[in-house]
């Protein structure tokens, strides 16, 4: 694991062979299970199908998935991907050919994990009857349904608190403090959105934010944010740094409850005047089990309006109507780009996706959600923990694009920690750099696009 001394370059990228790393345990343990889950899901859908042709083809798909699972377990070399007509296949195959010796359990983690999901996509996309099948949809919907209490709680608190705060004056110091505390609360909801324990929301009300206990609760919840640029972010959003449109781009992570919190956060940014429009960026095809694809947007609303899944409709109906109007009015739009599902880090964006880079340059703020986006922002490098965030994001740190990373720590990479003393404290709390991987710590890392 890296030391705390900052440098301009990471010592190395994370490999699946790194002893004791999250990469190693993910590749050896989680990947075979994930592939087995795909096999079982395809089998369930095949049995429910009325098409003999689809049933027959599913057997070939399950065999291909089983072969891949066995390759992982046996640590076989990564082999060339079958072409499905998309240009990124040649890039994967060129990298594999160039490396020559990469195996599942001894290869750059970012590459081999993206390779896994891209290979799964080729299995389905080259089929006849399963081209558009989302092998993770059943799991995504099931997980979201289990978030019932959290969804209903967030709906009630948002409609009661944020809606009531919209008409409040911000002319005096107390109201300004309340608005900032509310901003911190809403940003933390988006930060911790993949955890359905909404204990963070226990003080999300105007009255509680006004009292000392509310302020203390927020301060306590921020203790586990190891790189916390919330104050700088708030100042930037309040500053009117850009006089034109305030389009906020959100590069999404997980579907289900986390996506719900992202949509609610988008509503908050619009209501508070921090954004004039929101653009969500989704993946082109099923990716990393739970990432949002275009069909998950409609699925979110279908689930939210279901009284069977969410029976408490007191606030949810009103909130869903509000959210639906955001999408219908084009205040919120959804886009995809093939670069998001490549194995490349975002350091490669200027060369590999200049059109996307140019699009993001028009944004008032680009928010990258989740662990994979963070890994790609930082080139999945084993940077010293005190490396400045702007340094670790490479070319994007010189792009002029204001960038915010909201990420709970679930892999081997972390930057932006203020000091070696803080690193030492974290090592006492969670020895062996567990604080980088156990999901109990997080970062709110912000680059304003302007500072040198």
XYZ file of N, CA, C and O in Angstrom, residues 17-106:
360
model
N -3.127 -9.309 -8.639
C -2.166 -10.163 -7.923
C -1.583 -9.484 -6.691
O -0.784 -10.104 -5.969
N -1.972 -8.237 -6.414
C -1.432 -7.527 -5.253
C -1.888 -8.195 -3.957
O -3.094 -8.234 -3.666
N -0.945 -8.712 -3.206
C -1.245 -9.476 -2.001
C -2.022 -8.629 -0.991
O -1.619 -7.524 -0.646
N -3.148 -9.161 -0.518
C -3.942 -8.503 0.502
C -4.792 -7.348 0.017
O -5.431 -6.667 0.820
N -4.839 -7.128 -1.294
C -5.577 -5.989 -1.835
C -7.040 -6.345 -2.066
O -7.426 -7.516 -2.147
N -7.863 -5.306 -2.191
C -9.250 -5.511 -2.586
C -9.319 -6.118 -3.985
O -10.184 -6.938 -4.290
N -8.379 -5.721 -4.843
C -8.336 -6.262 -6.201
C -8.176 -7.786 -6.171
O -8.875 -8.511 -6.899
N -7.285 -8.262 -5.347
C -7.031 -9.704 -5.289
C -8.250 -10.469 -4.801
O -8.655 -11.477 -5.397
N -8.865 -9.998 -3.731
C -10.028 -10.710 -3.196
C -11.222 -10.615 -4.145
O -11.997 -11.581 -4.275
N -11.374 -9.485 -4.823
C -12.471 -9.339 -5.786
C -12.322 -10.331 -6.925
O -13.271 -11.027 -7.294
N -11.129 -10.395 -7.493
C -10.913 -11.272 -8.639
C -11.054 -12.747 -8.271
O -11.703 -13.524 -8.979
N -10.467 -13.126 -7.155
C -10.450 -14.543 -6.786
C -11.786 -15.034 -6.242
O -12.176 -16.185 -6.469
N -12.515 -14.163 -5.552
C -13.718 -14.602 -4.839
C -15.006 -14.072 -5.450
O -15.946 -14.831 -5.705
N -15.053 -12.775 -5.695
C -16.309 -12.162 -6.133
C -16.612 -12.429 -7.603
O -17.764 -12.658 -7.966
N -15.601 -12.377 -8.454
C -15.878 -12.554 -9.881
C -16.519 -13.905 -10.209
O -17.519 -13.949 -10.935
N -16.009 -15.026 -9.694
C -16.686 -16.295 -9.993
C -18.142 -16.320 -9.515
O -19.017 -16.864 -10.200
N -18.394 -15.711 -8.356
C -19.770 -15.671 -7.854
C -20.658 -14.802 -8.744
O -21.816 -15.150 -9.020
N -20.137 -13.656 -9.184
C -20.905 -12.770 -10.054
C -21.271 -13.483 -11.350
O -22.415 -13.403 -11.829
N -20.307 -14.205 -11.927
C -20.586 -14.925 -13.174
C -21.587 -16.056 -12.927
O -22.493 -16.297 -13.736
N -21.467 -16.745 -11.801
C -22.430 -17.799 -11.474
C -23.838 -17.219 -11.347
O -24.816 -17.825 -11.794
N -23.949 -16.038 -10.750
C -25.254 -15.382 -10.648
C -25.829 -15.083 -12.028
O -27.038 -15.191 -12.248
N -24.972 -14.718 -12.977
C -25.435 -14.480 -14.346
C -25.969 -15.770 -14.979
O -26.992 -15.758 -15.673
N -25.260 -16.852 -14.744
C -25.686 -18.147 -15.285
C -27.071 -18.503 -14.750
O -27.969 -18.908 -15.501
N -27.248 -18.332 -13.449
C -28.529 -18.674 -12.834
C -29.646 -17.742 -13.300
O -30.773 -18.192 -13.544
N -29.343 -16.456 -13.441
C -30.355 -15.511 -13.912
C -30.801 -15.850 -15.330
O -32.008 -15.829 -15.635
N -29.850 -16.163 -16.190
C -30.196 -16.523 -17.569
C -31.047 -17.792 -17.588
O -31.999 -17.905 -18.374
N -30.728 -18.730 -16.714
C -31.517 -19.952 -16.627
C -32.953 -19.679 -16.209
O -33.898 -20.260 -16.766
N -33.143 -18.803 -15.239
C -34.494 -18.439 -14.793
C -35.276 -17.811 -15.935
O -36.431 -18.184 -16.202
N -34.675 -16.868 -16.630
C -35.360 -16.198 -17.738
C -35.644 -17.157 -18.878
O -36.675 -17.045 -19.550
N -34.754 -18.103 -19.101
C -34.985 -19.106 -20.140
C -36.200 -19.964 -19.812
O -37.034 -20.242 -20.678
N -36.308 -20.363 -18.552
C -37.454 -21.196 -18.159
C -38.773 -20.434 -18.260
O -39.832 -21.037 -18.493
N -38.723 -19.123 -18.110
C -39.931 -18.314 -18.211
C -40.277 -17.949 -19.655
O -41.377 -17.465 -19.925
N -39.338 -18.171 -20.563
C -39.540 -17.784 -21.959
C -40.514 -18.730 -22.657
O -40.569 -19.932 -22.370
N -41.263 -18.153 -23.592
C -42.190 -18.946 -24.401
C -41.577 -19.304 -25.748
O -42.239 -19.945 -26.581
N -40.358 -18.872 -25.984
C -39.720 -19.091 -27.285
C -38.762 -20.278 -27.233
O -37.758 -20.233 -26.515
N -39.014 -21.326 -27.993
C -38.090 -22.472 -28.042
C -36.702 -22.054 -28.528
O -35.689 -22.581 -28.049
N -36.664 -21.114 -29.473
C -35.373 -20.665 -29.993
C -34.561 -19.939 -28.916
O -33.347 -20.135 -28.782
N -35.255 -19.090 -28.153
C -34.564 -18.364 -27.069
C -34.082 -19.336 -25.996
O -32.988 -19.177 -25.444
N -34.895 -20.330 -25.688
C -34.499 -21.338 -24.698
C -33.237 -22.062 -25.147
O -32.303 -22.274 -24.366
N -33.219 -22.454 -26.414
C -32.067 -23.187 -26.932
C -30.814 -22.312 -26.920
O -29.728 -22.769 -26.540
N -30.978 -21.062 -27.314
C -29.826 -20.170 -27.356
C -29.304 -19.865 -25.957
O -28.107 -19.630 -25.770
N -30.180 -19.884 -24.978
C -29.735 -19.602 -23.614
C -28.742 -20.644 -23.118
O -27.876 -20.347 -22.290
N -28.862 -21.859 -23.603
C -27.917 -22.898 -23.196
C -26.504 -22.560 -23.636
O -25.542 -22.738 -22.875
N -26.375 -22.061 -24.873
C -25.054 -21.666 -25.366
C -24.508 -20.495 -24.566
O -23.301 -20.431 -24.277
N -25.383 -19.579 -24.188
C -24.960 -18.427 -23.381
C -24.468 -18.893 -22.020
O -23.418 -18.457 -21.530
N -25.212 -19.809 -21.407
C -24.812 -20.306 -20.085
C -23.494 -21.065 -20.150
O -22.663 -20.982 -19.237
N -23.271 -21.794 -21.230
C -22.003 -22.514 -21.402
C -20.845 -21.523 -21.536
O -19.769 -21.705 -20.938
N -21.059 -20.454 -22.310
C -20.007 -19.438 -22.484
C -19.682 -18.758 -21.159
O -18.507 -18.488 -20.856
N -20.711 -18.487 -20.371
C -20.481 -17.881 -19.061
C -19.754 -18.852 -18.124
O -18.859 -18.453 -17.362
N -20.147 -20.119 -18.185
C -19.480 -21.119 -17.339
C -18.010 -21.260 -17.719
O -17.136 -21.400 -16.846
N -17.716 -21.212 -19.016
C -16.321 -21.272 -19.461
C -15.518 -20.113 -18.885
O -14.378 -20.283 -18.441
N -16.127 -18.922 -18.888
C -15.436 -17.751 -18.349
C -15.211 -17.902 -16.848
O -14.130 -17.573 -16.337
N -16.202 -18.397 -16.143
C -16.059 -18.624 -14.702
C -14.905 -19.582 -14.422
O -14.075 -19.334 -13.522
N -14.803 -20.651 -15.178
C -13.731 -21.627 -14.973
C -12.363 -21.017 -15.298
O -11.364 -21.327 -14.636
N -12.315 -20.161 -16.300
C -11.055 -19.489 -16.630
C -10.575 -18.630 -15.464
O -9.375 -18.577 -15.175
N -11.504 -17.953 -14.812
C -11.134 -17.119 -13.660
C -10.589 -17.990 -12.533
O -9.519 -17.724 -11.969
N -11.336 -19.037 -12.200
C -10.943 -19.919 -11.101
C -9.576 -20.551 -11.363
O -8.737 -20.689 -10.455
N -9.333 -20.924 -12.614
C -8.081 -21.590 -12.982
C -6.977 -20.604 -13.362
O -5.885 -21.014 -13.750
N -7.271 -19.319 -13.253
C -6.294 -18.269 -13.554
C -5.719 -18.399 -14.963
O -4.508 -18.331 -15.186
N -6.602 -18.546 -15.931
C -6.194 -18.666 -17.324
C -5.822 -17.295 -17.883
O -6.228 -16.253 -17.359
N -5.068 -17.258 -18.979
C -4.744 -15.977 -19.621
C -6.006 -15.294 -20.156
O -6.970 -15.968 -20.562
N -5.984 -13.980 -20.151
C -7.064 -13.244 -20.803
C -6.969 -13.491 -22.303
O -5.891 -13.383 -22.888
N -8.092 -13.824 -22.917
C -8.060 -14.094 -24.357
C -8.830 -13.029 -25.114
O -9.629 -12.294 -24.549
N -8.574 -12.980 -26.403
C -9.172 -11.942 -27.236
C -10.687 -12.008 -27.192
O -11.281 -13.087 -27.110
N -11.298 -10.841 -27.274
C -12.749 -10.756 -27.284
C -13.291 -10.998 -28.686
O -12.667 -10.613 -29.684
N -14.449 -11.602 -28.741
C -15.145 -11.800 -30.004
C -15.753 -10.475 -30.448
O -16.361 -9.769 -29.662
N -15.581 -10.149 -31.702
C -16.078 -8.869 -32.197
C -17.600 -8.850 -32.235
O -18.237 -9.818 -32.645
N -18.168 -7.741 -31.771
C -19.606 -7.529 -31.914
C -19.892 -6.265 -32.715
O -20.983 -5.694 -32.639
N -18.866 -5.819 -33.454
C -19.053 -4.677 -34.331
C -18.713 -3.341 -33.710
O -18.774 -2.311 -34.393
N -18.355 -3.301 -32.435
C -18.032 -2.047 -31.764
C -16.514 -1.824 -31.763
O -15.732 -2.765 -31.642
N -16.119 -0.572 -31.877
C -14.704 -0.250 -32.076
C -13.838 -0.550 -30.861
O -12.619 -0.738 -31.001
N -14.438 -0.584 -29.660
C -13.608 -0.771 -28.468
C -13.030 -2.176 -28.361
O -12.060 -2.393 -27.639
N -13.612 -3.132 -29.083
C -13.111 -4.512 -29.023
C -11.643 -4.567 -29.437
O -10.821 -5.248 -28.797
N -11.305 -3.864 -30.495
C -9.918 -3.902 -30.979
C -8.956 -3.328 -29.944
O -7.806 -3.780 -29.832
N -9.404 -2.348 -29.167
C -8.544 -1.769 -28.136
C -8.273 -2.780 -27.025
O -7.151 -2.889 -26.519
N -9.320 -3.507 -26.614
C -9.117 -4.570 -25.625
C -8.117 -5.593 -26.154
O -7.159 -5.975 -25.461
N -8.346 -6.038 -27.369
C -7.514 -7.113 -27.922
C -6.075 -6.663 -28.151
O -5.134 -7.441 -27.959
N -5.886 -5.432 -28.546
C -4.535 -4.895 -28.719
C -3.776 -4.884 -27.395
O -2.601 -5.254 -27.331
N -4.475 -4.472 -26.313
C -3.845 -4.437 -24.999
C -3.465 -5.847 -24.529
O -2.387 -6.068 -23.977
N -4.364 -6.795 -24.750
C -4.096 -8.182 -24.334
C -2.917 -8.751 -25.113
O -2.021 -9.397 -24.545
N -2.892 -8.483 -26.426
C -1.797 -8.984 -27.261
C -0.477 -8.332 -26.869
O 0.571 -8.990 -26.808
N -0.514 -7.042 -26.595
C 0.702 -6.319 -26.222
C 1.268 -6.839 -24.905
O 2.487 -7.017 -24.761
N 0.365 -7.096 -23.925
C 0.821 -7.553 -22.603
C 1.360 -8.971 -22.660
O 2.388 -9.292 -22.052
N 0.637 -9.829 -23.353
C 1.120 -11.189 -23.565
C 0.944 -12.132 -22.403
O 0.586 -13.299 -22.596
N 1.163 -11.677 -21.175
C 1.195 -12.586 -20.030
C 0.088 -12.323 -19.012
O 0.119 -12.885 -17.919
N -0.865 -11.476 -19.313
C -1.905 -11.168 -18.352
C -2.843 -12.353 -18.159
O -3.328 -12.953 -19.124
N -3.087 -12.667 -16.897
C -4.083 -13.686 -16.547
C -5.155 -13.021 -15.694
O -5.008 -11.875 -15.260
N -6.226 -13.757 -15.420
C -7.314 -13.196 -14.623
C -6.837 -12.726 -13.259
O -7.263 -11.679 -12.764
N -5.941 -13.486 -12.653
C -5.502 -13.179 -11.297
C -4.121 -12.538 -11.253
O -3.505 -12.439 -10.190
N -3.658 -12.054 -12.398
C -2.405 -11.310 -12.455
C -2.449 -10.353 -13.646
O -1.891 -10.625 -14.712
